[in-house]
Amino acid sequence: MKILVINAGSSSLKYQLIDMETENVMAKGLCERIGIDGHLKHTPLVGDKPVFNEDVPMPTHSEAIAAVIDKLTSKEYGVVASMKEIDAVGHRVVHGGEKFASSVLITDDVIKAIEECTPFAPLHNPANITGINACKAVMGDVPMVAVFDTAFHQTMPAKAFMYALPYDYYKKDGIRRYGFHGTSHRYVSARCAEIMGKPIEELKIVSCHMGNGSSIAAIDGGKCVDTSMGFTPLVGLPMGTRCGDLDPGAMQFIMNKYNLGIDETLNILNKKSGVLGVSGVSSDFRDLDNASADGNDRAALALEMFQYWVAKVAGSYVAAMNGVDAIVFTAGVGENSADTRKAIAKYFGYLGVTIDDEANKKRGEDVMISTPDSKVKVFVIPTNEELVIARDTKEIVG
């Protein structure tokens, strides 16, 4: 079975074609600047086909999907002879609200339910629906599956997902903590159990997804019991450009003093805050590392704040689960920044964590970076959200 995995954004579309017999990626690519001038980078990963990296007109997502299919099946760049070899499509959908606790076969009713969740993710769900409709228009009756970022967190108990607001806001409007990065947390926790050679049902794992967007999940027996993102991906840790947890009174003060509207203020909190706002340098942690090494105190502060918050939230999840067996680092920063991992791990001395400096230097592979005698094991596990989507699609489509 060959499955096409689609991750559609408002002006972009990422994809992978995966052969599920081996779980090898046959081709991957990115459509950018959809609705502007359009650009496609398509990378075949089987045979000796060349990379396609050129501008392609993409007025809408339908043209983007058509361009992807053209490259996947072309003689020069293709990895399949025809569309008949693609058995199903798996779509990443950001928000499923309380409607979806697992992945589902896409039907008209499912699309309607995803649309009803749009107020919770106004930037993401419409793009996801656009990608689904574009595939339907181009690929016809090929079965499609929706895999939700929020689904993994639907196992959280009410004491973790409820906000201390008037209860009617939850009952009438669905205001609660939903959490995100669910496919990533699900993948790395399952992989961690596999590496440890233990059933996940017997493990307590803290999963740290650290990138431009960051979240932490407490995973007890394979089920999420708490996570740091909330009603939106804005809260929790300070991130690349997002503020993380913030006293609403501070937001009101800023709005009143500078005569800002709510949309303008949320733009500041989403796009001008986080480590970018503190450092004044960049949202890219590599730039912050360089600036800090050159003596930039604000860049150093931004890094210290991020590391502190990761350790603080992770520590609270150890308390929530009454223990922890493993801590996992993943995503762009988690997988690539040895210094950040070591700085965070220093906070875990009370757990008996010690880091193997040589192992911690490795990149791009599953690796235990704690020493053999460390009471709590610490791992770096590169995430693979596309594989989770493909596996769910295979299971549902059969």
Coordinates of C-alpha atoms in Angstrom, one line a residue, residues 68-394:
V68 CA 2.5 17.2 -6.9
I69 CA 0.7 14.3 -8.7
D70 CA 2.3 15.3 -12.0
K71 CA 5.8 15.1 -10.5
L72 CA 5.0 11.9 -8.6
T73 CA 4.0 10.1 -11.8
S74 CA 6.3 11.8 -14.4
K75 CA 8.9 9.8 -16.2
E76 CA 11.7 12.2 -15.3
Y77 CA 10.9 12.9 -11.6
G78 CA 8.3 10.3 -10.7
V79 CA 8.4 7.3 -8.3
V80 CA 5.1 5.6 -9.4
A81 CA 3.8 4.8 -12.9
S82 CA 0.3 6.2 -12.3
M83 CA -2.2 7.5 -9.8
K84 CA -3.6 4.0 -9.5
E85 CA -0.6 3.0 -7.4
I86 CA -1.6 5.6 -4.7
D87 CA -4.1 3.8 -2.5
A88 CA -5.0 6.5 0.0
V89 CA -4.3 10.0 1.3
G90 CA -3.7 11.0 4.9
H91 CA -4.3 14.6 5.9
R92 CA -3.0 16.4 8.9
V93 CA -5.8 18.4 10.5
V94 CA -4.9 20.7 13.3
H95 CA -8.0 20.9 15.4
G96 CA -10.7 18.3 15.9
G97 CA -12.1 19.8 19.1
E98 CA -13.9 17.3 21.3
K99 CA -15.5 15.7 18.2
F100 CA -12.5 13.5 17.3
A101 CA -10.5 11.4 19.7
S102 CA -8.9 9.4 16.9
S103 CA -8.2 9.5 13.2
V104 CA -11.2 9.0 10.9
L105 CA -12.2 8.3 7.3
I106 CA -13.1 11.6 5.7
T107 CA -16.7 12.0 4.7
D108 CA -18.9 15.0 4.0
D109 CA -20.0 14.9 7.7
V110 CA -16.4 14.8 8.8
I111 CA -15.6 17.8 6.7
K112 CA -18.5 19.7 8.2
A113 CA -17.3 18.8 11.7
I114 CA -13.8 20.1 10.8
E115 CA -15.4 23.3 9.6
E116 CA -17.3 23.7 12.9
C117 CA -13.9 23.6 14.7
T118 CA -12.5 26.5 12.6
P119 CA -13.1 29.1 15.3
F120 CA -10.6 27.2 17.4
A121 CA -8.0 27.2 14.7
P122 CA -8.9 29.9 12.2
L123 CA -5.5 29.9 10.5
H124 CA -5.1 26.2 10.2
N125 CA -8.4 24.3 9.8
P126 CA -9.5 26.2 6.6
A127 CA -6.2 25.4 5.0
N128 CA -6.6 21.7 6.0
I129 CA -10.0 21.7 4.5
T130 CA -8.7 23.3 1.3
G131 CA -6.1 20.6 1.0
I132 CA -8.8 17.9 1.4
N133 CA -11.1 19.5 -1.2
A134 CA -8.2 19.9 -3.6
C135 CA -7.3 16.2 -3.3
K136 CA -11.0 15.3 -3.9
A137 CA -11.1 17.5 -7.0
V138 CA -8.0 16.0 -8.5
M139 CA -7.9 12.4 -7.1
G140 CA -11.6 11.5 -7.2
D141 CA -12.7 8.6 -5.0
V142 CA -9.3 7.7 -3.5
P143 CA -10.0 7.2 0.2
M144 CA -8.8 9.9 2.6
V145 CA -8.2 10.0 6.3
A146 CA -8.0 12.9 8.7
V147 CA -5.4 12.7 11.5
F148 CA -5.8 15.4 14.2
D149 CA -3.2 17.2 16.2
T150 CA -5.6 17.4 19.1
A151 CA -6.8 13.8 19.1
F152 CA -3.9 12.4 21.2
H153 CA -4.7 14.8 24.0
Q154 CA -8.4 13.8 24.3
T155 CA -7.4 11.3 27.1
M156 CA -6.7 14.2 29.5
P157 CA -8.9 14.2 32.6
A158 CA -11.2 17.1 33.2
K159 CA -9.0 18.3 36.1
A160 CA -6.2 18.9 33.5
F161 CA -8.1 20.2 30.5
M162 CA -10.6 22.5 32.3
Y163 CA -10.0 26.3 32.8
A164 CA -11.2 27.9 36.0
L165 CA -13.8 30.0 34.2
P166 CA -17.6 30.1 34.5
Y167 CA -18.6 26.5 33.5
D168 CA -21.0 27.7 30.8
Y169 CA -18.0 28.8 28.7
Y170 CA -17.0 25.2 28.5
K171 CA -20.5 23.7 28.0
K172 CA -21.7 26.3 25.5
D173 CA -18.5 27.3 23.7
G174 CA -16.0 24.5 24.2
I175 CA -13.5 26.7 26.0
R176 CA -10.9 24.2 27.4
R177 CA -7.3 23.0 27.0
Y178 CA -7.0 21.0 23.8
G179 CA -3.2 20.7 23.2
F180 CA -1.3 20.3 19.9
H181 CA 1.6 18.4 18.4
G182 CA -0.3 15.3 19.3
T183 CA 1.0 13.2 16.4
S184 CA 4.6 14.0 17.4
H185 CA 4.1 13.3 21.1
R186 CA 2.3 10.0 20.2
Y187 CA 5.2 8.9 17.9
V188 CA 8.1 9.7 20.1
S189 CA 6.5 8.2 23.2
A190 CA 5.7 4.9 21.4
R191 CA 9.2 4.9 19.9
C192 CA 10.7 5.5 23.4
A193 CA 8.9 2.5 24.8
E194 CA 10.2 0.4 21.8
I195 CA 13.8 1.5 22.4
M196 CA 13.4 0.7 26.2
G197 CA 12.0 -2.7 25.3
K198 CA 9.0 -2.2 27.6
P199 CA 5.2 -2.0 27.0
I200 CA 4.2 1.6 26.9
E201 CA 1.4 0.8 29.3
E202 CA 4.1 0.4 32.0
L203 CA 5.9 3.7 31.4
K204 CA 5.6 7.3 32.5
I205 CA 7.1 9.6 29.8
V206 CA 7.6 13.3 29.5
S207 CA 7.8 14.3 25.8
C208 CA 9.4 17.6 25.0
H209 CA 8.6 18.8 21.5
M210 CA 10.9 21.8 21.2
G211 CA 10.9 23.9 18.0
N212 CA 9.7 27.3 16.8
G213 CA 6.4 26.0 18.4
S214 CA 7.0 24.0 21.5
S215 CA 4.9 21.9 23.8
I216 CA 5.4 19.3 26.5
A217 CA 3.1 16.3 27.2
A218 CA 2.8 14.0 30.2
I219 CA 2.2 10.5 28.9
D220 CA 1.2 7.9 31.5
G221 CA 0.7 4.3 30.2
G222 CA 0.6 5.6 26.6
K223 CA -2.1 8.1 27.3
C224 CA -1.7 11.9 27.5
V225 CA -2.7 13.2 31.0
D226 CA -1.6 16.8 30.5
T227 CA 0.0 19.1 28.0
S228 CA 1.3 22.6 28.0
M229 CA -0.5 24.1 25.0
G230 CA -4.1 25.0 25.6
F231 CA -7.2 26.3 23.8
T232 CA -4.8 27.6 21.2
P233 CA -1.1 26.9 20.5
L234 CA -0.2 30.3 22.1
V235 CA 0.3 29.3 25.7
G236 CA 2.7 27.1 27.7
L237 CA 6.4 27.6 27.0
P238 CA 7.9 30.8 25.5
M239 CA 8.4 29.8 21.9
G240 CA 10.0 31.3 18.8
T241 CA 7.6 34.1 18.4
R242 CA 4.7 33.1 20.8
C243 CA 4.6 34.5 24.4
G244 CA 3.6 31.3 26.2
D245 CA 1.8 31.7 29.5
L246 CA 0.9 35.3 30.3
D247 CA -1.2 37.1 32.9
P248 CA -4.3 38.5 30.9
G249 CA -4.0 41.6 33.1
A250 CA -0.7 42.4 31.4
M251 CA -2.4 42.1 28.0
Q252 CA -5.1 44.5 29.2
F253 CA -2.6 47.0 30.5
I254 CA -0.7 47.0 27.1
M255 CA -3.9 47.4 25.1
N256 CA -5.1 50.3 27.2
K257 CA -1.7 52.1 27.4
Y258 CA -0.9 51.8 23.7
N259 CA -4.5 51.9 22.4
L260 CA -4.3 48.5 20.7
G261 CA -7.2 46.4 19.5
I262 CA -7.5 42.7 20.3
D263 CA -6.4 41.6 16.8
E264 CA -3.3 43.8 16.9
T265 CA -2.5 42.6 20.4
L266 CA -2.8 38.9 19.5
N267 CA -0.5 39.5 16.5
I268 CA 2.1 40.8 19.0
L269 CA 1.6 37.8 21.3
N270 CA 1.7 35.3 18.3
K271 CA 4.4 36.8 16.0
K272 CA 6.5 39.3 17.9
S273 CA 6.9 37.7 21.4
G274 CA 8.7 34.6 22.6
V275 CA 12.5 34.4 22.3
L276 CA 12.3 36.9 19.5
G277 CA 10.6 39.5 21.6
V278 CA 13.0 39.0 24.6
S279 CA 16.2 38.8 22.6
G280 CA 15.4 41.3 19.9
V281 CA 17.7 39.1 17.7
S282 CA 15.7 36.3 16.1
S283 CA 13.2 33.5 16.6
D284 CA 15.8 31.0 15.5
F285 CA 17.5 29.3 18.4
R286 CA 20.7 28.9 16.3
D287 CA 20.9 32.7 16.0
L288 CA 20.4 33.1 19.7
D289 CA 23.2 30.6 20.4
N290 CA 25.6 32.6 18.2
A291 CA 24.5 36.0 19.7
S292 CA 24.8 34.6 23.2
A293 CA 28.3 33.4 22.5
D294 CA 29.1 36.9 21.3
G295 CA 28.0 38.4 24.6
N296 CA 24.5 39.4 23.8
D297 CA 22.8 39.4 27.3
R298 CA 19.2 39.5 25.9
A299 CA 19.9 36.5 23.7
A300 CA 21.3 34.6 26.6
L301 CA 18.3 35.6 28.7
A302 CA 15.9 34.3 26.1
L303 CA 17.7 30.9 26.0
E304 CA 17.7 30.7 29.8
M305 CA 14.0 31.5 30.0
F306 CA 13.2 28.8 27.5
Q307 CA 15.3 26.2 29.2
Y308 CA 13.9 27.1 32.6
W309 CA 10.3 26.8 31.4
V310 CA 10.9 23.4 29.8
A311 CA 12.4 22.1 33.0
K312 CA 9.6 23.7 35.2
V313 CA 6.7 22.3 33.1
A314 CA 8.4 18.9 32.7
G315 CA 8.9 18.8 36.5
S316 CA 5.3 19.6 37.1
Y317 CA 4.4 16.6 34.9
V318 CA 6.6 14.3 36.9
A319 CA 4.5 15.4 39.9
A320 CA 1.2 14.9 38.0
M321 CA 2.2 11.3 37.1
N322 CA 3.8 10.6 40.5
G323 CA 7.1 9.7 38.8
V324 CA 8.8 9.4 35.4
D325 CA 10.7 6.7 33.6
A326 CA 11.9 8.6 30.6
I327 CA 12.2 12.1 29.2
V328 CA 12.3 12.6 25.4
F329 CA 13.6 15.6 23.4
T330 CA 12.3 16.0 19.9
A331 CA 11.6 18.5 17.0
G332 CA 14.0 21.1 15.6
V333 CA 15.6 22.4 18.8
G334 CA 15.1 19.2 20.8
E335 CA 16.8 17.1 18.1
N336 CA 19.6 19.5 17.2
S337 CA 20.7 21.6 20.2
A338 CA 23.0 19.7 22.5
D339 CA 23.6 22.7 24.6
T340 CA 19.9 23.3 25.2
R341 CA 19.3 19.7 26.1
K342 CA 22.2 19.7 28.6
A343 CA 21.1 22.9 30.2
I344 CA 17.6 21.6 30.7
A345 CA 18.8 18.2 32.0
K346 CA 20.8 20.0 34.7
Y347 CA 17.5 20.9 36.3
F348 CA 16.7 17.2 36.6
G349 CA 19.5 16.4 39.1
Y350 CA 16.8 15.7 41.7
L351 CA 15.6 12.9 39.5
G352 CA 19.0 11.3 39.3
V353 CA 19.5 12.3 35.7
T354 CA 23.1 12.4 34.4
I355 CA 24.0 13.2 30.8
D356 CA 26.6 11.4 28.6
D357 CA 28.3 14.3 26.8
E358 CA 29.5 12.2 23.9
A359 CA 26.0 10.7 23.3
N360 CA 24.5 14.1 23.5
K361 CA 26.6 15.3 20.6
K362 CA 24.9 12.9 18.2
R363 CA 22.2 14.2 15.7
G364 CA 19.7 12.7 13.4
E365 CA 19.2 9.4 15.1
D366 CA 17.4 7.8 18.1
V367 CA 19.9 8.0 21.0
M368 CA 19.9 7.7 24.8
I369 CA 21.8 10.7 26.0
S370 CA 21.7 9.8 29.7
T371 CA 24.4 7.7 31.3
P372 CA 23.7 4.0 32.0
D373 CA 23.4 4.6 35.7
S374 CA 21.0 7.6 35.3
K375 CA 17.8 6.8 37.3
V376 CA 15.6 8.4 34.7
K377 CA 16.5 7.7 31.0
V378 CA 16.8 10.7 28.6
F379 CA 16.4 10.2 24.9
V380 CA 16.6 12.2 21.7
I381 CA 14.1 10.8 19.2
P382 CA 13.6 12.5 15.8
T383 CA 9.9 12.9 15.4
N384 CA 8.0 11.4 12.4
E385 CA 4.5 12.9 12.2
E386 CA 4.1 11.8 8.6
L387 CA 4.6 8.2 9.5
V388 CA 2.0 8.4 12.2
I389 CA -0.5 9.8 9.7
A390 CA 0.4 7.1 7.1
R391 CA 0.0 4.3 9.7
D392 CA -3.4 5.6 10.8
T393 CA -4.5 5.9 7.2
K394 CA -3.4 2.4 6.4

